[in-house]
Amino acid sequence: MLKTLVCLAMLVQLAMAATHTVGGANGGWDSSTDVQTWVASHKFSVGDNLLFQYTPNHDVLEVTKADYDSCQTSSPLGTYSDGNTLVPLTSPGKRYFICGTIGHCSQGMKIEINTLATSPSIPPSASPAPKTSPSPAKTPESTAGSPSSTLSPETSPSATPSVSPAPEMSPLTTKTPESAPVSPSPADVTSMESPETASSPSGPPPSPANRNRFQRCLTFGFGLLLLVLLAL
């Protein structure tokens, strides 16, 4: 996928490559055109082309920096004389061109071209979206601050109050008002005697109050015994 995008970008770059006519539309490669001013008003990039258009009394020589400064035509890097020369700018850096006709270079027919490097650019619409890591969510345990900030909605004081479970009590030590033992009175002792003694002709019959106390004592005894059994 990445190679395809790079190739597409290179094709777009080649399609957008500019061809610069030396001297401009109203000038040309001749001694009457200020080619130095023309060069200063343009920018050149890798993939662009230079187009030299000239008459037969002119030519184009590509030379070194030293020959460019001294207008030396004896050892050119390249020579063109077809009248319509297209020079591709294939690499970044500076290149130097002069006219080989005697006296024309010293009259200003020379240019210094600074070619800028361009890296293949991926179209913005095809660039992958940057990955963003989700920000860590703050939990009540990791949030620093007042004690109220560490409470969850379930444990917040403003929410439903929590009810702590009642401590388990031993059945033998738990005493309720209903199950508290009552110290029997002499009359109760009399009422708690065996049925044979209570029904003897010599004693009075038990009163309803004594009978109720007796039932309560029996109920308490059975309840206490049941609790002991359950505890075991």
PDB file of C-alpha atoms in Angstrom:
ATOM      1  CA  MET A   1       0.000   0.000   0.000  1.00  0.00           C
ATOM      2  CA  LEU A   2       2.809   2.425   0.911  1.00  0.00           C
ATOM      3  CA  LYS A   3       4.725   1.658  -2.301  1.00  0.00           C
ATOM      4  CA  THR A   4       1.597   2.362  -4.315  1.00  0.00           C
ATOM      5  CA  LEU A   5       1.153   5.723  -2.623  1.00  0.00           C
ATOM      6  CA  VAL A   6       4.802   6.644  -3.203  1.00  0.00           C
ATOM      7  CA  CYS A   7       4.546   5.711  -6.890  1.00  0.00           C
ATOM      8  CA  LEU A   8       1.346   7.732  -7.180  1.00  0.00           C
ATOM      9  CA  ALA A   9       3.040  10.715  -5.569  1.00  0.00           C
ATOM     10  CA  MET A  10       5.970  10.440  -7.987  1.00  0.00           C
ATOM     11  CA  LEU A  11       3.625  10.305 -10.957  1.00  0.00           C
ATOM     12  CA  VAL A  12       1.801  13.381  -9.687  1.00  0.00           C
ATOM     13  CA  GLN A  13       5.133  15.132  -9.226  1.00  0.00           C
ATOM     14  CA  LEU A  14       6.196  14.290 -12.783  1.00  0.00           C
ATOM     15  CA  ALA A  15       2.860  15.509 -14.094  1.00  0.00           C
ATOM     16  CA  MET A  16       3.317  18.783 -12.206  1.00  0.00           C
ATOM     17  CA  ALA A  17       6.946  19.273 -13.374  1.00  0.00           C
ATOM     18  CA  ALA A  18       7.455  22.760 -14.780  1.00  0.00           C
ATOM     19  CA  THR A  19       9.309  23.686 -17.957  1.00  0.00           C
ATOM     20  CA  HIS A  20      11.036  27.046 -17.618  1.00  0.00           C
ATOM     21  CA  THR A  21      11.749  28.911 -20.838  1.00  0.00           C
ATOM     22  CA  VAL A  22      15.020  30.751 -20.242  1.00  0.00           C
ATOM     23  CA  GLY A  23      14.486  34.510 -20.566  1.00  0.00           C
ATOM     24  CA  GLY A  24      10.690  34.266 -20.292  1.00  0.00           C
ATOM     25  CA  ALA A  25       7.932  34.476 -22.871  1.00  0.00           C
ATOM     26  CA  ASN A  26       9.020  37.931 -24.052  1.00  0.00           C
ATOM     27  CA  GLY A  27      12.740  37.141 -24.119  1.00  0.00           C
ATOM     28  CA  GLY A  28      15.063  34.284 -24.853  1.00  0.00           C
ATOM     29  CA  TRP A  29      18.620  33.026 -24.768  1.00  0.00           C
ATOM     30  CA  ASP A  30      20.238  36.120 -26.284  1.00  0.00           C
ATOM     31  CA  SER A  31      22.363  39.099 -25.313  1.00  0.00           C
ATOM     32  CA  SER A  32      19.406  41.493 -25.244  1.00  0.00           C
ATOM     33  CA  THR A  33      17.568  39.629 -22.422  1.00  0.00           C
ATOM     34  CA  ASP A  34      18.451  40.116 -18.751  1.00  0.00           C
ATOM     35  CA  VAL A  35      18.629  36.404 -17.979  1.00  0.00           C
ATOM     36  CA  GLN A  36      20.143  37.070 -14.533  1.00  0.00           C
ATOM     37  CA  THR A  37      16.977  38.889 -13.397  1.00  0.00           C
ATOM     38  CA  TRP A  38      14.859  36.123 -14.895  1.00  0.00           C
ATOM     39  CA  VAL A  39      16.685  33.447 -12.885  1.00  0.00           C
ATOM     40  CA  ALA A  40      16.320  35.454  -9.655  1.00  0.00           C
ATOM     41  CA  SER A  41      12.518  35.520 -10.085  1.00  0.00           C
ATOM     42  CA  HIS A  42      12.120  31.752 -10.455  1.00  0.00           C
ATOM     43  CA  LYS A  43      12.518  28.658  -8.290  1.00  0.00           C
ATOM     44  CA  PHE A  44      13.667  25.375  -9.735  1.00  0.00           C
ATOM     45  CA  SER A  45      12.956  21.911  -8.356  1.00  0.00           C
ATOM     46  CA  VAL A  46      14.010  18.377  -9.211  1.00  0.00           C
ATOM     47  CA  GLY A  47      11.881  17.214 -12.139  1.00  0.00           C
ATOM     48  CA  ASP A  48      11.674  20.641 -13.793  1.00  0.00           C
ATOM     49  CA  ASN A  49      13.131  21.416 -17.223  1.00  0.00           C
ATOM     50  CA  LEU A  50      15.066  24.337 -18.712  1.00  0.00           C
ATOM     51  CA  LEU A  51      14.168  25.297 -22.271  1.00  0.00           C
ATOM     52  CA  PHE A  52      16.791  27.301 -24.185  1.00  0.00           C
ATOM     53  CA  GLN A  53      15.465  28.904 -27.403  1.00  0.00           C
ATOM     54  CA  TYR A  54      18.067  30.741 -29.490  1.00  0.00           C
ATOM     55  CA  THR A  55      19.236  31.662 -32.938  1.00  0.00           C
ATOM     56  CA  PRO A  56      22.112  29.929 -34.807  1.00  0.00           C
ATOM     57  CA  ASN A  57      24.642  32.539 -33.666  1.00  0.00           C
ATOM     58  CA  HIS A  58      24.255  31.282 -30.099  1.00  0.00           C
ATOM     59  CA  ASP A  59      24.757  27.965 -28.334  1.00  0.00           C
ATOM     60  CA  VAL A  60      24.529  26.543 -24.778  1.00  0.00           C
ATOM     61  CA  LEU A  61      27.492  25.249 -22.780  1.00  0.00           C
ATOM     62  CA  GLU A  62      27.209  23.621 -19.353  1.00  0.00           C
ATOM     63  CA  VAL A  63      30.401  24.363 -17.429  1.00  0.00           C
ATOM     64  CA  THR A  64      31.939  24.157 -13.969  1.00  0.00           C
ATOM     65  CA  LYS A  65      31.772  26.905 -11.357  1.00  0.00           C
ATOM     66  CA  ALA A  66      35.339  28.066 -12.178  1.00  0.00           C
ATOM     67  CA  ASP A  67      34.670  28.233 -15.941  1.00  0.00           C
ATOM     68  CA  TYR A  68      31.374  30.009 -15.254  1.00  0.00           C
ATOM     69  CA  ASP A  69      33.118  32.733 -13.245  1.00  0.00           C
ATOM     70  CA  SER A  70      35.902  33.183 -15.869  1.00  0.00           C
ATOM     71  CA  CYS A  71      33.665  32.618 -18.947  1.00  0.00           C
ATOM     72  CA  GLN A  72      35.982  29.797 -20.026  1.00  0.00           C
ATOM     73  CA  THR A  73      34.591  27.776 -22.958  1.00  0.00           C
ATOM     74  CA  SER A  74      37.464  25.364 -23.586  1.00  0.00           C
ATOM     75  CA  SER A  75      36.316  22.435 -21.437  1.00  0.00           C
ATOM     76  CA  PRO A  76      32.476  22.351 -21.210  1.00  0.00           C
ATOM     77  CA  LEU A  77      30.563  19.596 -19.448  1.00  0.00           C
ATOM     78  CA  GLY A  78      27.959  19.646 -22.211  1.00  0.00           C
ATOM     79  CA  THR A  79      27.424  21.453 -25.535  1.00  0.00           C
ATOM     80  CA  TYR A  80      24.056  22.172 -27.228  1.00  0.00           C
ATOM     81  CA  SER A  81      23.481  24.004 -30.535  1.00  0.00           C
ATOM     82  CA  ASP A  82      20.113  22.779 -31.854  1.00  0.00           C
ATOM     83  CA  GLY A  83      18.331  26.106 -31.169  1.00  0.00           C
ATOM     84  CA  ASN A  84      15.687  24.475 -28.950  1.00  0.00           C
ATOM     85  CA  THR A  85      17.525  22.759 -26.101  1.00  0.00           C
ATOM     86  CA  LEU A  86      15.616  21.065 -23.252  1.00  0.00           C
ATOM     87  CA  VAL A  87      17.730  20.369 -20.164  1.00  0.00           C
ATOM     88  CA  PRO A  88      16.076  18.259 -17.417  1.00  0.00           C
ATOM     89  CA  LEU A  89      16.916  19.064 -13.790  1.00  0.00           C
ATOM     90  CA  THR A  90      17.237  15.560 -12.393  1.00  0.00           C
ATOM     91  CA  SER A  91      19.172  16.182  -9.174  1.00  0.00           C
ATOM     92  CA  PRO A  92      19.437  18.901  -6.531  1.00  0.00           C
ATOM     93  CA  GLY A  93      22.334  21.324  -6.609  1.00  0.00           C
ATOM     94  CA  LYS A  94      23.764  24.138  -8.712  1.00  0.00           C
ATOM     95  CA  ARG A  95      24.390  23.994 -12.453  1.00  0.00           C
ATOM     96  CA  TYR A  96      26.060  26.582 -14.657  1.00  0.00           C
ATOM     97  CA  PHE A  97      25.277  27.506 -18.290  1.00  0.00           C
ATOM     98  CA  ILE A  98      26.966  30.030 -20.607  1.00  0.00           C
ATOM     99  CA  CYS A  99      26.908  30.988 -24.275  1.00  0.00           C
ATOM    100  CA  GLY A 100      29.959  29.724 -26.153  1.00  0.00           C
ATOM    101  CA  THR A 101      30.043  32.569 -28.677  1.00  0.00           C
ATOM    102  CA  ILE A 102      33.065  34.788 -28.074  1.00  0.00           C
ATOM    103  CA  GLY A 103      32.173  37.766 -25.880  1.00  0.00           C
ATOM    104  CA  HIS A 104      28.571  36.744 -25.175  1.00  0.00           C
ATOM    105  CA  CYS A 105      29.305  35.272 -21.724  1.00  0.00           C
ATOM    106  CA  SER A 106      31.022  38.453 -20.598  1.00  0.00           C
ATOM    107  CA  GLN A 107      27.994  40.402 -21.890  1.00  0.00           C
ATOM    108  CA  GLY A 108      25.704  38.519 -19.483  1.00  0.00           C
ATOM    109  CA  MET A 109      24.656  35.384 -21.358  1.00  0.00           C
ATOM    110  CA  LYS A 110      25.252  33.034 -18.408  1.00  0.00           C
ATOM    111  CA  ILE A 111      22.975  31.667 -15.692  1.00  0.00           C
ATOM    112  CA  GLU A 112      23.419  29.825 -12.418  1.00  0.00           C
ATOM    113  CA  ILE A 113      20.547  27.410 -11.653  1.00  0.00           C
ATOM    114  CA  ASN A 114      20.011  26.218  -8.071  1.00  0.00           C
ATOM    115  CA  THR A 115      17.823  23.106  -8.168  1.00  0.00           C
ATOM    116  CA  LEU A 116      15.968  22.371  -4.934  1.00  0.00           C
ATOM    117  CA  ALA A 117      15.346  18.825  -3.723  1.00  0.00           C
ATOM    118  CA  THR A 118      11.752  17.689  -3.369  1.00  0.00           C
ATOM    119  CA  SER A 119      10.704  14.562  -1.465  1.00  0.00           C
ATOM    120  CA  PRO A 120       7.734  12.520  -2.699  1.00  0.00           C
ATOM    121  CA  SER A 121       4.701  13.738  -0.848  1.00  0.00           C
ATOM    122  CA  ILE A 122       1.679  11.575  -0.091  1.00  0.00           C
ATOM    123  CA  PRO A 123      -1.644  13.245  -0.910  1.00  0.00           C
ATOM    124  CA  PRO A 124      -3.370  14.391   2.296  1.00  0.00           C
ATOM    125  CA  SER A 125      -6.517  12.405   1.456  1.00  0.00           C
ATOM    126  CA  ALA A 126      -4.527   9.176   1.202  1.00  0.00           C
ATOM    127  CA  SER A 127      -2.439   9.625   4.312  1.00  0.00           C
ATOM    128  CA  PRO A 128      -3.381   7.239   7.143  1.00  0.00           C
ATOM    129  CA  ALA A 129      -5.047   8.780  10.139  1.00  0.00           C
ATOM    130  CA  PRO A 130      -2.730   9.089  13.151  1.00  0.00           C
ATOM    131  CA  LYS A 131      -3.343   6.627  15.935  1.00  0.00           C
ATOM    132  CA  THR A 132      -4.406   8.142  19.169  1.00  0.00           C
ATOM    133  CA  SER A 133      -4.129   6.301  22.400  1.00  0.00           C
ATOM    134  CA  PRO A 134      -7.169   6.688  24.668  1.00  0.00           C
ATOM    135  CA  SER A 135      -6.522   8.719  27.740  1.00  0.00           C
ATOM    136  CA  PRO A 136      -6.648   6.581  30.919  1.00  0.00           C
ATOM    137  CA  ALA A 137      -9.911   6.935  32.726  1.00  0.00           C
ATOM    138  CA  LYS A 138      -9.666   8.113  36.274  1.00  0.00           C
ATOM    139  CA  THR A 139     -11.160   5.696  38.741  1.00  0.00           C
ATOM    140  CA  PRO A 140     -12.353   6.732  42.189  1.00  0.00           C
ATOM    141  CA  GLU A 141      -9.412   4.802  43.697  1.00  0.00           C
ATOM    142  CA  SER A 142      -6.772   6.740  41.650  1.00  0.00           C
ATOM    143  CA  THR A 143      -8.308  10.221  41.945  1.00  0.00           C
ATOM    144  CA  ALA A 144      -6.387  12.392  44.373  1.00  0.00           C
ATOM    145  CA  GLY A 145      -8.205  14.973  46.414  1.00  0.00           C
ATOM    146  CA  SER A 146     -10.612  15.226  49.273  1.00  0.00           C
ATOM    147  CA  PRO A 147     -12.016  12.063  50.849  1.00  0.00           C
ATOM    148  CA  SER A 148     -15.329  12.753  49.134  1.00  0.00           C
ATOM    149  CA  SER A 149     -13.690  12.369  45.688  1.00  0.00           C
ATOM    150  CA  THR A 150     -12.684   8.766  46.446  1.00  0.00           C
ATOM    151  CA  LEU A 151     -16.182   7.576  47.180  1.00  0.00           C
ATOM    152  CA  SER A 152     -18.182   5.885  44.475  1.00  0.00           C
ATOM    153  CA  PRO A 153     -21.870   6.742  44.037  1.00  0.00           C
ATOM    154  CA  GLU A 154     -22.737   3.548  45.895  1.00  0.00           C
ATOM    155  CA  THR A 155     -20.600   4.461  48.918  1.00  0.00           C
ATOM    156  CA  SER A 156     -21.172   8.230  48.917  1.00  0.00           C
ATOM    157  CA  PRO A 157     -22.648   9.603  52.134  1.00  0.00           C
ATOM    158  CA  SER A 158     -25.382  11.314  50.099  1.00  0.00           C
ATOM    159  CA  ALA A 159     -26.477   7.979  48.656  1.00  0.00           C
ATOM    160  CA  THR A 160     -28.311   5.198  50.464  1.00  0.00           C
ATOM    161  CA  PRO A 161     -26.655   4.831  53.889  1.00  0.00           C
ATOM    162  CA  SER A 162     -24.907   1.561  54.423  1.00  0.00           C
ATOM    163  CA  VAL A 163     -26.115  -0.665  57.225  1.00  0.00           C
ATOM    164  CA  SER A 164     -23.471  -2.720  58.923  1.00  0.00           C
ATOM    165  CA  PRO A 165     -24.555  -6.251  59.787  1.00  0.00           C
ATOM    166  CA  ALA A 166     -25.373  -6.863  63.417  1.00  0.00           C
ATOM    167  CA  PRO A 167     -22.697  -8.861  65.236  1.00  0.00           C
ATOM    168  CA  GLU A 168     -23.590 -12.452  65.873  1.00  0.00           C
ATOM    169  CA  MET A 169     -24.334 -13.093  69.495  1.00  0.00           C
ATOM    170  CA  SER A 170     -24.137 -16.374  71.262  1.00  0.00           C
ATOM    171  CA  PRO A 171     -27.604 -17.748  72.011  1.00  0.00           C
ATOM    172  CA  LEU A 172     -26.498 -18.352  75.573  1.00  0.00           C
ATOM    173  CA  THR A 173     -25.548 -14.711  76.234  1.00  0.00           C
ATOM    174  CA  THR A 174     -28.345 -12.927  74.378  1.00  0.00           C
ATOM    175  CA  LYS A 175     -31.091 -11.781  76.665  1.00  0.00           C
ATOM    176  CA  THR A 176     -34.251 -10.140  75.470  1.00  0.00           C
ATOM    177  CA  PRO A 177     -36.839  -8.491  77.688  1.00  0.00           C
ATOM    178  CA  GLU A 178     -39.291 -11.221  76.787  1.00  0.00           C
ATOM    179  CA  SER A 179     -36.814 -14.025  77.562  1.00  0.00           C
ATOM    180  CA  ALA A 180     -35.256 -12.581  80.742  1.00  0.00           C
ATOM    181  CA  PRO A 181     -35.627 -15.081  83.596  1.00  0.00           C
ATOM    182  CA  VAL A 182     -37.993 -14.074  86.346  1.00  0.00           C
ATOM    183  CA  SER A 183     -37.094 -14.900  89.864  1.00  0.00           C
ATOM    184  CA  PRO A 184     -39.966 -17.107  91.037  1.00  0.00           C
ATOM    185  CA  SER A 185     -41.885 -15.986  94.051  1.00  0.00           C
ATOM    186  CA  PRO A 186     -42.965 -18.419  96.772  1.00  0.00           C
ATOM    187  CA  ALA A 187     -46.317 -18.562  95.106  1.00  0.00           C
ATOM    188  CA  ASP A 188     -44.663 -19.447  91.780  1.00  0.00           C
ATOM    189  CA  VAL A 189     -42.667 -22.190  93.437  1.00  0.00           C
ATOM    190  CA  THR A 190     -45.883 -23.613  94.717  1.00  0.00           C
ATOM    191  CA  SER A 191     -47.416 -23.378  91.219  1.00  0.00           C
ATOM    192  CA  MET A 192     -44.415 -25.140  89.636  1.00  0.00           C
ATOM    193  CA  GLU A 193     -44.841 -28.260  91.755  1.00  0.00           C
ATOM    194  CA  SER A 194     -45.770 -31.502  90.152  1.00  0.00           C
ATOM    195  CA  PRO A 195     -49.385 -32.033  89.030  1.00  0.00           C
ATOM    196  CA  GLU A 196     -49.845 -34.563  91.745  1.00  0.00           C
ATOM    197  CA  THR A 197     -48.874 -32.062  94.414  1.00  0.00           C
ATOM    198  CA  ALA A 198     -50.884 -29.250  92.880  1.00  0.00           C
ATOM    199  CA  SER A 199     -53.995 -31.366  92.692  1.00  0.00           C
ATOM    200  CA  SER A 200     -53.767 -32.620  96.236  1.00  0.00           C
ATOM    201  CA  PRO A 201     -56.727 -31.677  98.428  1.00  0.00           C
ATOM    202  CA  SER A 202     -54.471 -30.111 101.009  1.00  0.00           C
ATOM    203  CA  GLY A 203     -53.314 -27.112  98.734  1.00  0.00           C
ATOM    204  CA  PRO A 204     -55.310 -24.358  97.032  1.00  0.00           C
ATOM    205  CA  PRO A 205     -55.780 -24.578  93.199  1.00  0.00           C
ATOM    206  CA  PRO A 206     -53.278 -22.507  91.099  1.00  0.00           C
ATOM    207  CA  SER A 207     -54.451 -19.070  90.068  1.00  0.00           C
ATOM    208  CA  PRO A 208     -54.586 -17.989  86.382  1.00  0.00           C
ATOM    209  CA  ALA A 209     -51.590 -15.611  86.932  1.00  0.00           C
ATOM    210  CA  ASN A 210     -49.471 -18.436  88.309  1.00  0.00           C
ATOM    211  CA  ARG A 211     -50.488 -20.643  85.430  1.00  0.00           C
ATOM    212  CA  ASN A 212     -49.389 -17.983  82.908  1.00  0.00           C
ATOM    213  CA  ARG A 213     -46.029 -17.606  84.609  1.00  0.00           C
ATOM    214  CA  PHE A 214     -45.574 -21.335  84.537  1.00  0.00           C
ATOM    215  CA  GLN A 215     -46.318 -21.439  80.789  1.00  0.00           C
ATOM    216  CA  ARG A 216     -43.878 -18.606  80.196  1.00  0.00           C
ATOM    217  CA  CYS A 217     -41.163 -20.440  82.083  1.00  0.00           C
ATOM    218  CA  LEU A 218     -41.802 -23.597  80.076  1.00  0.00           C
ATOM    219  CA  THR A 219     -41.726 -21.627  76.799  1.00  0.00           C
ATOM    220  CA  PHE A 220     -38.476 -19.927  77.788  1.00  0.00           C
ATOM    221  CA  GLY A 221     -36.941 -23.285  78.685  1.00  0.00           C
ATOM    222  CA  PHE A 222     -37.915 -24.907  75.403  1.00  0.00           C
ATOM    223  CA  GLY A 223     -36.731 -21.851  73.440  1.00  0.00           C
ATOM    224  CA  LEU A 224     -33.396 -21.861  75.262  1.00  0.00           C
ATOM    225  CA  LEU A 225     -32.983 -25.568  74.604  1.00  0.00           C
ATOM    226  CA  LEU A 226     -33.805 -25.048  70.907  1.00  0.00           C
ATOM    227  CA  LEU A 227     -31.206 -22.289  70.628  1.00  0.00           C
ATOM    228  CA  VAL A 228     -28.553 -24.486  72.208  1.00  0.00           C
ATOM    229  CA  LEU A 229     -29.388 -27.280  69.782  1.00  0.00           C
ATOM    230  CA  LEU A 230     -29.191 -24.900  66.830  1.00  0.00           C
ATOM    231  CA  ALA A 231     -25.852 -23.544  68.046  1.00  0.00           C
ATOM    232  CA  LEU A 232     -24.432 -27.056  68.132  1.00  0.00           C
TER     233      LEU A 232
END
